[in-house]
Tab-separated table of C-alpha atoms and ligand atoms in Angstrom:
chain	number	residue	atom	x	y	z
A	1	UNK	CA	2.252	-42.323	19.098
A	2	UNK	CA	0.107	-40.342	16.727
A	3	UNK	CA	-3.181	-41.933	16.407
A	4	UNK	CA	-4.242	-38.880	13.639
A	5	UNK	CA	-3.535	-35.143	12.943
A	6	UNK	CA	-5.907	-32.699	11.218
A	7	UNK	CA	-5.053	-29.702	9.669
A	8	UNK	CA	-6.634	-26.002	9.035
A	9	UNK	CA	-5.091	-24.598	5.942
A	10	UNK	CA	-5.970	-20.996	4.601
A	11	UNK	CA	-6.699	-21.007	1.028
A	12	UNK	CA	-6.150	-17.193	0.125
A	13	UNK	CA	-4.335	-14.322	1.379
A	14	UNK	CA	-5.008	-15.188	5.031
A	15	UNK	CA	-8.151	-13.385	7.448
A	16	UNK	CA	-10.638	-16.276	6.181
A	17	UNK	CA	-11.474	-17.319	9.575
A	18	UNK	CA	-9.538	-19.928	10.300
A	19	UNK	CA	-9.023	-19.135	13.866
A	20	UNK	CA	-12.551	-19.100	14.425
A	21	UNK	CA	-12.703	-22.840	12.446
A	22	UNK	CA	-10.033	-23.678	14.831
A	23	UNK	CA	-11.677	-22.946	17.772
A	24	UNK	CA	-15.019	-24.974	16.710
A	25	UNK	CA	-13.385	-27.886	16.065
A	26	UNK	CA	-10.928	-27.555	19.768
A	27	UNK	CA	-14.159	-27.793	21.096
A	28	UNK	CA	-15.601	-31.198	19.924
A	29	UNK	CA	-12.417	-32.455	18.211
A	30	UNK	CA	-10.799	-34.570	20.684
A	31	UNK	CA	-7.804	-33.460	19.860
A	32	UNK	CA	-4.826	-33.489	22.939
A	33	UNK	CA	-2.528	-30.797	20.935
A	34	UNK	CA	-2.986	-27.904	18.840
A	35	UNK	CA	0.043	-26.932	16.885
A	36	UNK	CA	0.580	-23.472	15.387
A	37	UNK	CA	2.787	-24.624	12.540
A	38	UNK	CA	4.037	-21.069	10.317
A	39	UNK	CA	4.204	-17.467	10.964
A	40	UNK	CA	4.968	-14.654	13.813
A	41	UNK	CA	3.429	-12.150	15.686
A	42	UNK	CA	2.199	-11.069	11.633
A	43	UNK	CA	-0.648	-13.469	12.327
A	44	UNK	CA	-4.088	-12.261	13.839
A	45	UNK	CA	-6.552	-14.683	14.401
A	46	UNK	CA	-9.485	-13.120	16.250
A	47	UNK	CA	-11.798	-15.426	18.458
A	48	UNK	CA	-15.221	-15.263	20.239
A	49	UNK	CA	-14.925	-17.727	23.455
A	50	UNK	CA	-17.545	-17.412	25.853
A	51	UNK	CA	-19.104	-14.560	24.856
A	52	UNK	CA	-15.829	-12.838	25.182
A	53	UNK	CA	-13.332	-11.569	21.878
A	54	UNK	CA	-9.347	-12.776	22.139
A	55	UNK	CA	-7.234	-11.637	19.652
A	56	UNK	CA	-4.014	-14.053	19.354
A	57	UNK	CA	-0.923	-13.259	17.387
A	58	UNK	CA	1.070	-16.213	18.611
A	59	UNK	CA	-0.419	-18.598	20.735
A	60	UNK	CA	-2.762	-21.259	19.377
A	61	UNK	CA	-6.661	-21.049	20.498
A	62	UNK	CA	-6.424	-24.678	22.442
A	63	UNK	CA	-5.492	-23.022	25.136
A	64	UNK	CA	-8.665	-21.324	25.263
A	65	UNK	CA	-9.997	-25.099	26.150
A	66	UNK	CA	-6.953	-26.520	28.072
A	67	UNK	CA	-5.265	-28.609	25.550
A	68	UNK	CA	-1.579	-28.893	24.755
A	69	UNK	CA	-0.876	-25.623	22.859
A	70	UNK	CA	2.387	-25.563	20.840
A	71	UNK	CA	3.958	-23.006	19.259
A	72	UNK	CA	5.762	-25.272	16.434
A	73	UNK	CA	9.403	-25.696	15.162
A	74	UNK	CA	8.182	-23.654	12.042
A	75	UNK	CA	7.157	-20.246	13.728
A	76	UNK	CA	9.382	-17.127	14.442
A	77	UNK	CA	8.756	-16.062	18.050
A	78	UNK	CA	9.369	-12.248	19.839
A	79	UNK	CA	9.384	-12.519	22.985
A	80	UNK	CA	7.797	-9.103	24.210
A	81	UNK	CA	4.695	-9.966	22.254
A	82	UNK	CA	4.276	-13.371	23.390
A	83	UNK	CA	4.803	-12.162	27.369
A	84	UNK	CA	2.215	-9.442	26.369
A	85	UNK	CA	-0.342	-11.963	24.943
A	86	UNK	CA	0.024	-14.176	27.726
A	87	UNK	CA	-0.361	-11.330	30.003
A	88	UNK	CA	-3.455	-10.685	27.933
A	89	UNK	CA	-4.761	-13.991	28.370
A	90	UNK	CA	-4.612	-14.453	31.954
A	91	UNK	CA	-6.773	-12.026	32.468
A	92	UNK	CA	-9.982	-14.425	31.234
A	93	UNK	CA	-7.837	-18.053	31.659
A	94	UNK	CA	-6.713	-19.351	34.673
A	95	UNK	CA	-3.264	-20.769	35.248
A	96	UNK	CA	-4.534	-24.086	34.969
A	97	UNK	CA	-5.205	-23.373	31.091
A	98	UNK	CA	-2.224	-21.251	30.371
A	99	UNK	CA	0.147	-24.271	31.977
A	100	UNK	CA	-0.760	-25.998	28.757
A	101	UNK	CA	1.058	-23.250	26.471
A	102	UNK	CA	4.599	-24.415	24.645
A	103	UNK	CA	6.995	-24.054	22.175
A	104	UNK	CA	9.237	-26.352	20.023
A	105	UNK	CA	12.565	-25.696	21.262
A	106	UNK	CA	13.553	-25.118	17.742
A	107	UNK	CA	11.597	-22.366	17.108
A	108	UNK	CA	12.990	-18.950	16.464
A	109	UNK	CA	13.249	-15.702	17.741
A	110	UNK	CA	12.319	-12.569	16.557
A	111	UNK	CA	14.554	-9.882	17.577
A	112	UNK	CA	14.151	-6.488	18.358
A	113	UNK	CA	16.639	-5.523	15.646
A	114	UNK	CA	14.336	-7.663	12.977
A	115	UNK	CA	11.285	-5.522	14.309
A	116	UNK	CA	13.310	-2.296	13.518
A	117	UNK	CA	14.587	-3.518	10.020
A	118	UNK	CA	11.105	-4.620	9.021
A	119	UNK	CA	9.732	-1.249	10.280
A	120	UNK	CA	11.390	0.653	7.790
A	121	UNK	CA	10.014	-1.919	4.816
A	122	UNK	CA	7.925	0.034	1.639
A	123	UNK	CA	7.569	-2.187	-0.532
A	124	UNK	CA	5.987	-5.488	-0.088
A	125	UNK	CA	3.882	-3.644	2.888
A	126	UNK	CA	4.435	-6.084	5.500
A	127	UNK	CA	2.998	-6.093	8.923
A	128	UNK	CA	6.671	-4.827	10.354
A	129	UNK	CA	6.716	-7.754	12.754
A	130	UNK	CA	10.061	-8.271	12.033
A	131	UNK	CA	8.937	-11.778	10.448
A	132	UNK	CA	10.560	-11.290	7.137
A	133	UNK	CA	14.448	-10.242	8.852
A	134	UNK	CA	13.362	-13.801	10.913
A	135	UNK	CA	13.449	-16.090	8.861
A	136	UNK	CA	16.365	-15.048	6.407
A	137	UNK	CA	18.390	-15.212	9.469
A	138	UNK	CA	17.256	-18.777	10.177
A	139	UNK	CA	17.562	-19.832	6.708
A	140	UNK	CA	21.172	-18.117	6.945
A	141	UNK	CA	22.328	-20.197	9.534
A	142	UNK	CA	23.043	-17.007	12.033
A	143	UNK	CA	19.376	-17.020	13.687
A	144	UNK	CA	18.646	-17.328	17.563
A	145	UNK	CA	16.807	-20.444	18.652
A	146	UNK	CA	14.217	-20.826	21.141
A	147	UNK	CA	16.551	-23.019	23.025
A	148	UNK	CA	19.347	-21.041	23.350
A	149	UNK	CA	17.080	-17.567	23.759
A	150	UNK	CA	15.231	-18.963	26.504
A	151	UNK	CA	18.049	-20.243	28.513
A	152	UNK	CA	17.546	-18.625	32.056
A	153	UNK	CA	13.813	-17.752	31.723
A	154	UNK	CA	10.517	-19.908	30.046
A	155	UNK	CA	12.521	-22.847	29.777
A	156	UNK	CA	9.384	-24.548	31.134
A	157	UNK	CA	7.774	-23.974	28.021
A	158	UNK	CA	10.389	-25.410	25.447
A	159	UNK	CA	9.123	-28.593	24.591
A	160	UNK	CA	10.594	-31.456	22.028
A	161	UNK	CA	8.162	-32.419	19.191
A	162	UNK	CA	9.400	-35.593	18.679
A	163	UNK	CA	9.173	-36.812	22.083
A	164	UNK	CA	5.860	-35.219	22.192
A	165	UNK	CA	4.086	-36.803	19.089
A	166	UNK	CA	6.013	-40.089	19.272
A	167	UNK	CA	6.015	-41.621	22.976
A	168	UNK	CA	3.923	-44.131	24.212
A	169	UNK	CA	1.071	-41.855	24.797
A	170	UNK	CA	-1.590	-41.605	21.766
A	171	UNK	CA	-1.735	-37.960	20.716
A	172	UNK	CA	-4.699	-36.579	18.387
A	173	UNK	CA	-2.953	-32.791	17.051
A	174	UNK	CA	-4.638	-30.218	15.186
A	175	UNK	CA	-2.742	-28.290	12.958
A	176	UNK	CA	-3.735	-24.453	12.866
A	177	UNK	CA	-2.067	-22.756	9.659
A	178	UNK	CA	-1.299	-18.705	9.883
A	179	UNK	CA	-1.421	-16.483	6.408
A	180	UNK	CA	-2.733	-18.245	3.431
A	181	UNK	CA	-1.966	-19.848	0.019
A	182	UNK	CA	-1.636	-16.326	-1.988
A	183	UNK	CA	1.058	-15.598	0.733
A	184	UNK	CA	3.222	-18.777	0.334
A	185	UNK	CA	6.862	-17.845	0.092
A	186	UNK	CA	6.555	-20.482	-3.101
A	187	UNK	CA	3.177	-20.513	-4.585
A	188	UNK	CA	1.860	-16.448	-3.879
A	189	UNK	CA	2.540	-13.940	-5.953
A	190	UNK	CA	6.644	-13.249	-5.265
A	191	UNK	CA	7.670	-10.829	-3.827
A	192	UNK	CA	4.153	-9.877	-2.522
A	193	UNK	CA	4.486	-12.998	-0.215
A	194	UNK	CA	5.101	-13.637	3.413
A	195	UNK	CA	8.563	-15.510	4.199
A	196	UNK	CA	7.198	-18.894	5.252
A	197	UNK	CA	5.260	-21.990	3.894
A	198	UNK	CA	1.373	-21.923	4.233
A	199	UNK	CA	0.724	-24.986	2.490
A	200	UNK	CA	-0.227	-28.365	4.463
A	201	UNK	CA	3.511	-28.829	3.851
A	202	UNK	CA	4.188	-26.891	6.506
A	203	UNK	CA	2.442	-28.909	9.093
A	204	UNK	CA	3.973	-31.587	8.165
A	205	UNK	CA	7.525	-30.503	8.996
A	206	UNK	CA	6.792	-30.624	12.551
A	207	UNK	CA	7.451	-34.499	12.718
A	208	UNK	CA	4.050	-35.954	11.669
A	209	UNK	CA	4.457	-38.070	8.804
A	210	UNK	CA	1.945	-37.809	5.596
A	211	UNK	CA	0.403	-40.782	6.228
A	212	UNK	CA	-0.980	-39.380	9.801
A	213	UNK	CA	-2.846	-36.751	8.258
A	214	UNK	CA	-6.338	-37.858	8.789
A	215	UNK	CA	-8.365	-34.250	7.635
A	216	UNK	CA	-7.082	-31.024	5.912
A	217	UNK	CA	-10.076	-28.469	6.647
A	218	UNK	CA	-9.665	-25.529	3.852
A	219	UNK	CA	-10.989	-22.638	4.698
A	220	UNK	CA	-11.781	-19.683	2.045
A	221	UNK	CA	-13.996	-16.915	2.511
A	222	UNK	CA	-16.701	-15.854	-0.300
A	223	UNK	CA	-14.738	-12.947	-1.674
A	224	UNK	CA	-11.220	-12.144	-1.507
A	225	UNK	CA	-8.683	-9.906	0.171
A	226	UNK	CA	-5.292	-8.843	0.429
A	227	UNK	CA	-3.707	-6.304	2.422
A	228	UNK	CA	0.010	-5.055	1.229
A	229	UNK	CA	1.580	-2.924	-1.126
A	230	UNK	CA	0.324	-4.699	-4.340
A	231	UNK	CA	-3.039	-2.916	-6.420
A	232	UNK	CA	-4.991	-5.939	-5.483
A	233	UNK	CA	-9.283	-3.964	-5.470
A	234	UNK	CA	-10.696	-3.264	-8.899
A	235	UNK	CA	-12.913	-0.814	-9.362
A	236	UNK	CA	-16.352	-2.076	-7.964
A	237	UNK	CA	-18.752	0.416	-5.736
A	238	UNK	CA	-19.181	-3.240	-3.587
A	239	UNK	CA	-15.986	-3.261	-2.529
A	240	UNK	CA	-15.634	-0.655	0.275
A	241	UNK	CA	-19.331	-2.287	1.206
A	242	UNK	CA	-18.160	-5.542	1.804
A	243	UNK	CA	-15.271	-4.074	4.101
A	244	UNK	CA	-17.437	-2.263	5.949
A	245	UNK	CA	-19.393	-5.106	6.473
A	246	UNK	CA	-17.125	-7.791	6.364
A	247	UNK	CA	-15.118	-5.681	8.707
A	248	UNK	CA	-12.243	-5.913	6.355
A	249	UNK	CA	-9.610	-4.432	8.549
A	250	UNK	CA	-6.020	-6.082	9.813
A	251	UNK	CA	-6.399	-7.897	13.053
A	252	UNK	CA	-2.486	-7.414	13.452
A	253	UNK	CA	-2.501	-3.926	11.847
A	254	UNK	CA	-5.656	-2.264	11.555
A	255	UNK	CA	-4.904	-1.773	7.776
A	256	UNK	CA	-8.061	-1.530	5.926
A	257	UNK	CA	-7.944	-5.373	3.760
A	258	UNK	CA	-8.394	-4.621	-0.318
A	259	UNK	CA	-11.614	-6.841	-1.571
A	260	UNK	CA	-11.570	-8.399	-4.719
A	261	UNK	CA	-14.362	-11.349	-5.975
A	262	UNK	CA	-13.320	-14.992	-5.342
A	263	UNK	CA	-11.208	-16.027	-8.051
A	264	UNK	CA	-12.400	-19.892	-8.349
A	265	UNK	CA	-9.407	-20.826	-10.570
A	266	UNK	CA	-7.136	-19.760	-7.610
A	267	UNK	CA	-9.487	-21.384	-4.865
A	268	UNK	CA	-9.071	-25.069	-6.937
A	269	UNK	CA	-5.443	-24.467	-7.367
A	270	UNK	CA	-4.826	-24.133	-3.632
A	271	UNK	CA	-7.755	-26.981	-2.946
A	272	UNK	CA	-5.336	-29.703	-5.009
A	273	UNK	CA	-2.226	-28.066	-3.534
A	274	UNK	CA	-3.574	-28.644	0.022
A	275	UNK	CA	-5.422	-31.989	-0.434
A	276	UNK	CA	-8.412	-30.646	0.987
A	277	UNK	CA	-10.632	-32.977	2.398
A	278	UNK	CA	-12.925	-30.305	3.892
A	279	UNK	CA	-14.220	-27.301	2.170
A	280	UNK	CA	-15.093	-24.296	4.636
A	281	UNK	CA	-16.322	-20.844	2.502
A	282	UNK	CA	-16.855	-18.229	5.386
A	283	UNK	CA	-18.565	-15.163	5.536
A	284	UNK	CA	-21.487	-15.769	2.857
A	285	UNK	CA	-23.708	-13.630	4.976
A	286	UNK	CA	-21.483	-10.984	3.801
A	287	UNK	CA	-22.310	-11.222	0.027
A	288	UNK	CA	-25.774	-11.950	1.359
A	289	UNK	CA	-25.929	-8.494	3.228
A	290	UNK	CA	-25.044	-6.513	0.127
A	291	UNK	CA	-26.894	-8.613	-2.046
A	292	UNK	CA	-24.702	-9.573	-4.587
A	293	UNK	CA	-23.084	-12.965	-5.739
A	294	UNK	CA	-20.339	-12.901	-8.163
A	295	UNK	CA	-17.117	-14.701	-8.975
A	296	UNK	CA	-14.290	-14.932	-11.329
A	297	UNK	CA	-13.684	-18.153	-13.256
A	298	UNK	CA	-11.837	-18.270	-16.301
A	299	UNK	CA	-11.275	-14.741	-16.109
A	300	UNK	CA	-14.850	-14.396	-16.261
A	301	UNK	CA	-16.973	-12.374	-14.059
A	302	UNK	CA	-20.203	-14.021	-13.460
A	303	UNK	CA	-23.168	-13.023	-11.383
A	304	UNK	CA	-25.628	-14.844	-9.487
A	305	UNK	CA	-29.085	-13.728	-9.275
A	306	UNK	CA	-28.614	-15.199	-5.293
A	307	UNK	CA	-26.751	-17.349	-3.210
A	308	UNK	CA	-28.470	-20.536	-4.101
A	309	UNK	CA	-26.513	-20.405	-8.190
A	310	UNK	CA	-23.538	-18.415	-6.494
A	311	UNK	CA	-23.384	-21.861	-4.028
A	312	UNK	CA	-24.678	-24.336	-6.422
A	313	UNK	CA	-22.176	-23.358	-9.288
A	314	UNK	CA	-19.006	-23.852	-7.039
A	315	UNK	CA	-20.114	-26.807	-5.846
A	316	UNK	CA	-20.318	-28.419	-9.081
A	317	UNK	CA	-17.109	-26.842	-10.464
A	318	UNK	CA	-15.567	-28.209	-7.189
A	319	UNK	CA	-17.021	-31.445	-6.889
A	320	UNK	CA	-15.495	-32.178	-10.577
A	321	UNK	CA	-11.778	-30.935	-10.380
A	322	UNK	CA	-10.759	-31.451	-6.895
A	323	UNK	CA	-11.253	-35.534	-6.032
A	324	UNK	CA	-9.906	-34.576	-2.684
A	325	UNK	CA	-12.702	-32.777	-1.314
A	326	UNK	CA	-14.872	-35.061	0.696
A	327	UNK	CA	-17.318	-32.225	2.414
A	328	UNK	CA	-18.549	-28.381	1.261
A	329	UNK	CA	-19.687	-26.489	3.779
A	330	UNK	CA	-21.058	-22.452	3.163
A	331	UNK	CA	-20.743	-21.486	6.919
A	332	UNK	CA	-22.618	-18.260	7.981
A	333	UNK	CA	-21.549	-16.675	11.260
A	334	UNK	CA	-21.836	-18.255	13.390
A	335	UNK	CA	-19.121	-21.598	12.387
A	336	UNK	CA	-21.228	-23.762	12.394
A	337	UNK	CA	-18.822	-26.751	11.272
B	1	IMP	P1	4.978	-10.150	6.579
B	1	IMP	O1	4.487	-11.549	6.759
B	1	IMP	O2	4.736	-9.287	7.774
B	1	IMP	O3	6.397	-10.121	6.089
B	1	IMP	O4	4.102	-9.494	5.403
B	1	IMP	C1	4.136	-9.978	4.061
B	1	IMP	C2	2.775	-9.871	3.407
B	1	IMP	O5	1.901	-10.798	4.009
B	1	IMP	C3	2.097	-8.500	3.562
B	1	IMP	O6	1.342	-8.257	2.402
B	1	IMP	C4	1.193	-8.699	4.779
B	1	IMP	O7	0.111	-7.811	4.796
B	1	IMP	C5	0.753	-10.118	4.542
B	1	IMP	N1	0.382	-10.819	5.791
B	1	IMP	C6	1.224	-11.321	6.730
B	1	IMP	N2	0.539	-11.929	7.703
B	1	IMP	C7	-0.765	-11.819	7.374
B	1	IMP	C8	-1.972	-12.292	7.994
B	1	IMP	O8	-1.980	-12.952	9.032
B	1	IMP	N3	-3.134	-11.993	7.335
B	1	IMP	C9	-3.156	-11.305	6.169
B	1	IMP	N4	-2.054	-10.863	5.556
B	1	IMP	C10	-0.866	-11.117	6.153
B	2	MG	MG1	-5.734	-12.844	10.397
């Protein structure tokens, strides 16, 4: 029995800190389940826990605090990785905490054969996780599910959704999103997408109806990146200063991430999109640090003289096209949400 679900949804191209959101809110949330609910081993959501950095690709960061972590029906799974990340984790958890870790026995498998194909991809610049190969072969009808992967070995950790969510037991699941809204398969910029849905749709289609959707935490950061094939930076010395600072670079890949200003026509789009309830703008302190506050709104450029117009003039523009949004929060590091 669901009593409510909230959900973390990434409102760009991904790397806004969601995993970091995530973790604050595992800690105070109540939540008994934490549901990654899109993507592969292309995610990478890094995470401070006790003083200590964990870098997850797979696995959702409840397990960090001992709740029910699921791997959802909607994520592409290898196998390798996952052992390797476990391996990874066990090292700091103990197996009390990693007992908690499962997967929807519908999920799918990435193969090493999808790894190899996506290896050899130039053009969209993928993350060569094999994710892409993945999901066509699902969609196809000729993919391998968890359940019939897993058949000798792990079956311990397949789990059933449905009998999860909807027994007699009230659950309380937080929804952790991988990739963003410019990487939807439907609403990014096609072809320079990712091959799954990272809208709150997504969630969703691991058997929680709408109406059991209590919050939808957005999270943005205050510029923009991108990392792929597309020309995404303009020309702006502050760019390669905010990466530098930001510390722009892939999680997954080490790529260096292009920087671009927040485009606020984009951020409202994916804010009505999503439903957001809670608006979470990361990494201020980053504009802060080189000392410039500027954003794009209908395809304008316009400078702040500080953070206090930069803050104040999204908040109004906000507050009066997106009747969703309940809450705005500018977090510095630390989250404090
Ligand atoms: P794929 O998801 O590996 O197929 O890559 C497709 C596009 O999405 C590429 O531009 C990747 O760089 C981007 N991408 C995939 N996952 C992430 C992520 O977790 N953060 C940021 N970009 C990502
Ligand atoms: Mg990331």
């Amino acid at each position: 029995m669901i009593e409510y679900s909230d959900v973390i949804v990434d409102l760009q191209a991904g790397d806004t800190g969601k995993g970091k959101v995530a973790h604050a809110l595992c800690k105070d949330g109540g939540y008994t389940h934490v549901v990654r609910y899109n993507g592969g081993g292309n995610a990478g959501h890094t995470i401070y826990h006790e003083g200590k950095k964990f870098v997850t690709h797979f696995i959702p960061c409840g397990i960090l605090y001992g709740i029910k972590s699921i791997i959802g029906l909607g994520c592409v799974v290898d196998e390798k990785k996952l052992e390797k990340e476990i391996e990874d984790l066990k090292k700091f958890l103990t197996p009390g905490h990693l007992k908690h870790l499962y997967i929807d026995h519908r999920a799918h498998i990435i193969l090493p054969s999808y790894v190899e194909e996506d290896s050899r991809d130039d053009k969209i610049g993928t993350t060569k996780t094999g994710n892409g190969p993945a999901y066509r072969e699902k969609y196809n009808r000729t993919g391998v599910r968890a359940i019939d992967h897993f058949k000798n070995n792990w079956v311990d950790l397949l789990i059933d959704s449905y009998s999860e969510f909807h027994g007699e037991t009230p659950v309380r699941i937080l929804f952790e999103g991988a990739q963003g809204f410019e990487l939807d398969v439907d609403w990014g910029d096609y072809p320079y997408v990712t091959s799954s849905h990272c809208t709150v749709g997504s969630a969703i289609l691991n058997g929680v109806p709408p109406n059991k959707i209590r919050k939808i935490y957005g999270v943005a950061k205050a510029y923009r990146t991108y990392v792929g094939n597309k020309n995404f930076e303009g020309n702006d010395e502050f760019f390669s200063k905010i990466r530098t600072i930001g510390e722009e670079y892939g999680a997954t890949t080490g790529r260096p991430r292009q920087v671009n200003w927040l485009d606020l026509n984009m951020l409202i789009k994916a804010i009505n999109i999503n439903g957001v309830t809670n608006l979470i703008i990361n990494k201020l302190d980053v504009l802060n640090d080189v000392n410039r506050h500027s954003l794009y709104h209908n395809n304008q450029l316009i400078d702040f003289i500080n953070d206090d117009g930069y803050i104040r003039y999204i908040k109004g523009i906000v507050n009066k096209q997106c009747p969703t949004v309940q809450n705005i929060k500018f977090s510095l590091t630390p989250y404090d949400i």
